[in-house]
Amino acid sequence: MYSFKNDYSEGAHPRLLKALSETNFEQAEGYGEDLYTQKAIELIKRKIGNDNVDIHLLSGGTQTNLTAISAFLRPHEAIISASTGHILVHETGAIEATGHKIISVEVKDGKLDTLHIKTVLDSHTDEHMVKPKLVYISNPTEIGSTYTKEELKQINKCCQEHNLLLYMDGARLGSALCSSENDLTLSDLATLVDAFYIGGTKNGALMGEALVICRDSLKEDFRFHMKQKGAMLAKGKILGIQFFELFKDDLYFEMARHANGMADLLRDELTKAGFKFLVHSPSNQIFPILPDQIISDLLKKYAFYEWTKVDANHSAVRLVTSWATKEDEVLAFIEDLKCLL
Amino acid sequence: MYSFKNDYSEGAHPRLLKALSETNFEQAEGYGEDLYTQKAIELIKRKIGNDNVDIHLLSGGTQTNLTAISAFLRPHEAIISASTGHILVHETGAIEATGHKIISVEVKDGKLDTLHIKTVLDSHTDEHMVKPKLVYISNPTEIGSTYTKEELKQINKCCQEHNLLLYMDGARLGSALCSSENDLTLSDLATLVDAFYIGGTKNGALMGEALVICRDSLKEDFRFHMKQKGAMLAKGKILGIQFFELFKDDLYFEMARHANGMADLLRDELTKAGFKFLVHSPSNQIFPILPDQIISDLLKKYAFYEWTKVDANHSAVRLVTSWATKEDEVLAFIEDLKCLL
Amino acid sequence: MYSFKNDYSEGAHPRLLKALSETNFEQAEGYGEDLYTQKAIELIKRKIGNDNVDIHLLSGGTQTNLTAISAFLRPHEAIISASTGHILVHETGAIEATGHKIISVEVKDGKLDTLHIKTVLDSHTDEHMVKPKLVYISNPTEIGSTYTKEELKQINKCCQEHNLLLYMDGARLGSALCSSENDLTLSDLATLVDAFYIGGTKNGALMGEALVICRDSLKEDFRFHMKQKGAMLAKGKILGIQFFELFKDDLYFEMARHANGMADLLRDELTKAGFKFLVHSPSNQIFPILPDQIISDLLKKYAFYEWTKVDANHSAVRLVTSWATKEDEVLAFIEDLKCLL
Amino acid sequence: MYSFKNDYSEGAHPRLLKALSETNFEQAEGYGEDLYTQKAIELIKRKIGNDNVDIHLLSGGTQTNLTAISAFLRPHEAIISASTGHILVHETGAIEATGHKIISVEVKDGKLDTLHIKTVLDSHTDEHMVKPKLVYISNPTEIGSTYTKEELKQINKCCQEHNLLLYMDGARLGSALCSSENDLTLSDLATLVDAFYIGGTKNGALMGEALVICRDSLKEDFRFHMKQKGAMLAKGKILGIQFFELFKDDLYFEMARHANGMADLLRDELTKAGFKFLVHSPSNQIFPILPDQIISDLLKKYAFYEWTKVDANHSAVRLVTSWATKEDEVLAFIEDLKCLL
């Protein structure tokens, strides 16, 4: 049974494991103050083309989101998020557990726009309601859609006008930046958002997310927050070693391109076969709409999530590819699917 | 420069890295629902000799402490801890950040006893004060001392009589259980405390702590708390694989014995050389009192922490050994020390 | 300018002020342990016809909601509320500040039903999402609608089946229980919900809410929570004296009936005059839809909230009556309105 | 039985009750936006002689402390307090419940000094510990001692040098400022501390504390925090009316002087009778050391707290006087005491 359930089924890219092995017996400072972490941070700054950012390495997405957002906000300040936002739905109230309300906005394609933001601002007018302060977006979104540079510029402008912070969840940022429709760079992000993270867990690391804090006022004392939230590994070097390896030869992007390539292959073949999709998603998650009978047949050989019923006889499924997805398996899947038509 | 600063300077035992490599491309369920994690849990249950415990794998000590303690307590309930307790001093208020007060008790050797506990209970009498509910101990303590079975029985009895929970921080549990003075087993712990964790980070894992919940009433919904606190790795299998490897041939204890052996060697030689110690510590941390001049000379070749001034010309230092400590370096350290006398 | 903006514009019923004056120099125990508070609690228990409830007197609605709900829930547990719920919209994230997510359900008339609840349960299936645990309803709702006994029985049954707690916000409970459509008694509430409060602030007290905890498992240590949240007045007797006065001759219900009577008068006359209402609200808040020109003329002599635009030329306004509303002013308002037609 | 247990046994000064009655039927804006509250705030600003402060009226001391301190701090920041501090001991962990650690400093007389503060700073050096940020003092302290202007200047200087906030709990501020040893004015406080409150509950109000925020950076959005913590009364005018009355003819200070006068009388007579005191306390709380037999005889006619055993046959008791303490009862107490000698 081959799995298209997610992009964290396998371990790490072998080069990362090799680097961990090779450096294993070097004694290093703890808690991210080692040389590998420093080298990784310098390298990422160079990739971003901006020295005036602070970078911290954390272990996972929920951890990064809750640590960053709770560090950035005062108690009465709230987050604006699309109704599909990961922090809103799939993090077991991690943000609320730090005391902050998330204001949900219904959106069609997982993406927030300035109109959504302004509607929230218009309805939050006094101290009897929370104060919207941070706009949370993901790129790609939880349903695979991506932001263009122009869209992000508009949101950035809106945030600046209304004194809002803009935070980008980049759990799958590699896939977004390597998507065929992407026109954003890491450098752009550093100028257009106040903080974002570069996801490692879902793109070839054992675990690890690199949080990039761009706005000066958010930088102070961030390591205190990491420690307080249990987000500072004693052996911080294992994050540093991995991120250094991910970025030193652009392995990170190479893996994301592979993941996207596999998704493209699936998307193209499914399109050719006449299938529609639940949402336009140019990244490594696709949501084809299939007859229920075919879904149930495919599930005998492949693992993937049934996402939502579409009509009496059809459902959308979620297929996720990754750095580790094998082209053979993708082709086999397509072949099997064709046989079922 | 060789470091005796701590027991997390190196990476992981090579067998763990090997196991990670060998299983790297196996697709696994996420979030700790994979087979390796299940196997590790079954194995640890067998080592404990008790099937009626719940075991969860988390990434680090502060994370484990804050997730467990906040899951176990109601908002008005407080923790009793020795004044040297790790949660009280060195976790940046992680417990308080979840809403709970820690009541500090001055102790001499890092160890709580029933008298300490009763004194706290006697002074907390009504709803204008927090309600003491959980006793936090570490074994070994933050200053290397260890609990005997009889001491733990007394504390357990006191907790039962007063309806208190007993939680043991086992960041260095391997070292405690393999100490020459130890008479406790994992099985004993499962009957004498309500929850404890078996520390991996400080005993040969890349990261990882195995939390063992013994009391039934504390087990419900624990995975919700892990997720909410950002303590559930997407690639949970990397913890499962490591803990399976740690326990399948008792590698965990073998490493702890090595760490203790290296500490014993240092302790013996320092004793022979006429030095005193700040505290009696039969585990892998020792605190010899040395002339300041000798300390400053040793620091040219070795890294370690100066712990506290003892008098005008002497200080206690902390020397920590680990699974990775090289006997050659220990011997060289002793040799260098002798030359300075 | 006469105000129909809310039901807390005036002070307290003169009998309450008189009672405060008469008892002013009696020395009493602090923090709600005085005899007046005990007498008030006994009296309310008698009115409820149930001795097996715990009653606590707090100062305000938001305070009562946040203290009770945070005391009742574990960290990962969430609240289900109508999208119009006061805790969701108008309490500045007070509940989230205690760490809990509120799950919003879109409803038409401010009222939750079992279908709403089940839909939430169906979509919260694992530990990656919060665990719905407490159903929050208000009677009357924030838009004046009320629950029938049958509706409440259905919700109670649903909560029991799914192990949910049922909490009723009774900020305006007097108005609900005295509404012409009401078939519920205080006794019914004590058997149908797990906790509710009897609002004093909006029905003739200077301030004060009587929280009634019906479910045994929610009672323990509640005073600790009150103290921790700053919800325990040193001079607790001023709440006891007021609640004793409110209930000793059913002044509480007498005042609520007056408030409702004034609302009925407005509703009847507006209906006769041909106006429609935004929502069916048999309590002391009504939401007539008026031409914008008439609204703006009325606002020259009367204070009230414009609630929402209905079409290009019409808006719904909110008119609130209270124990202190003067019939003369109601009649004058109606007269003025008629003149504008 | 006459009580010297505390200063909140009675209700309010009759002039406050009268003012509440006289304004009872005036319709006012809710939530502290009424004219009485505005007038009270203007009046207090005039008494302080400083227009550049923000003033908010809250209901009680614990509520004021938790709302202010949690609004002023970021999550990793901690409070420095004397070990006897009210927030540390007698508020059921209210501050910790908002996420912040309180660092306890052992002091002899309830008073912090700069040496205490520096010792805390010296031991909190990195991100593995909380960051001390706010110094909490009470004037008078919980054991009746008071600060001089010079002492406060020293603390202020130390706080400025180390970028710390200085907060004064003024639950009994009237008594401190009217003490025979006092050389501080409200104006001094506004320049020497960053925020303080003027306690009403313990000096003749039904309830109410006036929080004065002096430092500009702490002012923003404070009303959001009040609402979020349940600290904003719907009928805010009842606080405004009381504080206006308290300050319009200096009734506040007149009452405090009476309370102090009664304590002075007790202190003088006890001194003359040869008794010693546990602590030097020039305010309205005194702690004479009496033979246990006499204490037990006195307790037959008077209520007061036994504070602490001093030796085998003696204990310190706490006698508290207030605005409402009757001179006759004080004289009777002294007479009764003399008869027991």
Short mmCIF file of C-alpha atoms in Angstrom, two decimals, chain D residues 114-236:
data_model
loop_
_atom_site.label_atom_id
_atom_site.label_comp_id
_atom_site.label_asym_id
_atom_site.label_seq_id
_atom_site.Cartn_x
_atom_site.Cartn_y
_atom_site.Cartn_z
CA THR D 114 17.19 48.17 45.94
CA LEU D 115 19.51 45.50 47.24
CA HIS D 116 16.71 42.95 47.05
CA ILE D 117 15.96 43.99 43.51
CA LYS D 118 19.57 43.83 42.38
CA THR D 119 20.02 40.40 43.91
CA VAL D 120 17.14 39.13 41.81
CA LEU D 121 18.52 40.75 38.68
CA ASP D 122 21.95 39.25 39.31
CA SER D 123 20.52 35.75 39.48
CA HIS D 124 18.36 36.07 36.34
CA THR D 125 20.83 36.20 33.56
CA ASP D 126 19.56 34.41 30.51
CA GLU D 127 16.58 33.08 28.58
CA HIS D 128 16.42 29.89 30.62
CA MET D 129 14.93 31.93 33.42
CA VAL D 130 12.08 34.41 33.45
CA LYS D 131 12.95 38.05 32.89
CA PRO D 132 12.29 40.20 35.96
CA LYS D 133 10.38 43.22 34.70
CA LEU D 134 7.98 44.62 37.29
CA VAL D 135 8.63 45.46 40.92
CA TYR D 136 5.55 45.04 43.09
CA ILE D 137 5.37 46.91 46.35
CA SER D 138 2.47 47.75 48.68
CA ASN D 139 2.13 50.93 50.69
CA PRO D 140 1.43 50.20 53.44
CA THR D 141 2.75 46.67 53.18
CA GLU D 142 0.71 43.65 54.19
CA ILE D 143 2.18 43.99 57.66
CA GLY D 144 1.53 47.66 58.07
CA SER D 145 4.96 49.14 57.40
CA THR D 146 5.25 52.14 55.10
CA TYR D 147 7.70 53.55 52.56
CA THR D 148 9.39 56.91 52.90
CA LYS D 149 9.89 59.23 49.98
CA GLU D 150 13.61 58.58 50.06
CA GLU D 151 13.12 54.82 49.99
CA LEU D 152 10.75 55.12 47.08
CA LYS D 153 13.16 57.40 45.22
CA GLN D 154 15.89 54.80 45.59
CA ILE D 155 13.64 52.06 44.25
CA ASN D 156 12.50 54.27 41.41
CA LYS D 157 16.11 55.02 40.47
CA CYS D 158 17.00 51.35 40.54
CA CYS D 159 13.99 50.50 38.34
CA GLN D 160 14.91 53.19 35.83
CA GLU D 161 18.49 51.99 35.64
CA HIS D 162 17.41 48.44 35.02
CA ASN D 163 14.42 49.11 32.81
CA LEU D 164 11.97 47.76 35.36
CA LEU D 165 8.39 48.85 35.95
CA LEU D 166 7.38 49.91 39.45
CA TYR D 167 3.84 49.12 40.61
CA MET D 168 2.36 50.06 43.96
CA ASP D 169 -0.56 48.18 45.47
CA GLY D 170 -2.50 50.81 47.36
CA ALA D 171 -5.27 48.74 48.89
CA ARG D 172 -4.71 50.78 52.08
CA LEU D 173 -3.01 53.76 50.48
CA GLY D 174 -5.09 56.22 52.48
CA SER D 175 -3.69 54.87 55.69
CA ALA D 176 -0.12 55.05 54.39
CA LEU D 177 -0.46 58.63 53.18
CA CYS D 178 -2.07 59.72 56.45
CA SER D 179 0.38 57.94 58.69
CA SER D 180 2.34 60.09 61.12
CA GLU D 181 5.56 59.00 59.48
CA ASN D 182 4.50 59.63 55.91
CA ASP D 183 6.26 62.18 53.70
CA LEU D 184 4.73 61.10 50.39
CA THR D 185 1.91 62.77 48.45
CA LEU D 186 -0.25 61.50 45.61
CA SER D 187 1.80 63.80 43.37
CA ASP D 188 5.00 62.13 44.49
CA LEU D 189 3.57 58.73 43.67
CA ALA D 190 2.67 59.80 40.15
CA THR D 191 6.31 60.69 39.51
CA LEU D 192 7.91 57.81 41.41
CA VAL D 193 5.91 54.77 40.31
CA ASP D 194 4.63 53.62 36.92
CA ALA D 195 1.20 52.67 38.20
CA PHE D 196 -0.53 52.52 41.55
CA TYR D 197 -4.03 52.26 42.87
CA ILE D 198 -5.97 54.18 45.45
CA GLY D 199 -7.91 51.64 47.47
CA GLY D 200 -11.55 52.37 48.17
CA THR D 201 -12.82 49.03 49.49
CA LYS D 202 -10.71 49.23 52.63
CA ASN D 203 -11.35 52.90 53.18
CA GLY D 204 -15.06 53.51 53.19
CA ALA D 205 -16.41 52.56 49.75
CA LEU D 206 -18.79 49.68 49.11
CA MET D 207 -16.09 48.55 46.73
CA GLY D 208 -13.77 50.24 44.25
CA GLU D 209 -10.13 50.90 43.48
CA ALA D 210 -8.83 53.76 41.35
CA LEU D 211 -5.94 52.59 39.22
CA VAL D 212 -3.59 55.39 38.19
CA ILE D 213 -1.36 54.64 35.21
CA CYS D 214 1.50 57.10 35.08
CA ARG D 215 3.82 55.71 32.42
CA ASP D 216 2.60 56.49 28.92
CA SER D 217 3.60 53.17 27.42
CA LEU D 218 1.31 51.31 29.82
CA LYS D 219 -1.83 53.26 28.99
CA GLU D 220 -2.80 51.96 25.58
CA ASP D 221 -5.94 49.86 25.33
CA PHE D 222 -6.30 49.39 29.07
CA ARG D 223 -10.08 49.24 28.86
CA PHE D 224 -9.79 46.13 26.67
CA HIS D 225 -7.95 44.42 29.50
CA MET D 226 -10.54 45.50 32.05
CA LYS D 227 -13.33 44.08 29.97
CA GLN D 228 -11.43 40.86 29.25
CA LYS D 229 -10.79 40.22 32.92
CA GLY D 230 -14.41 40.85 33.92
CA ALA D 231 -13.33 44.06 35.62
CA MET D 232 -15.72 46.50 33.93
CA LEU D 233 -19.01 46.97 35.73
CA ALA D 234 -22.05 47.59 33.53
CA LYS D 235 -23.19 50.15 36.09
CA GLY D 236 -19.78 51.78 36.22
#
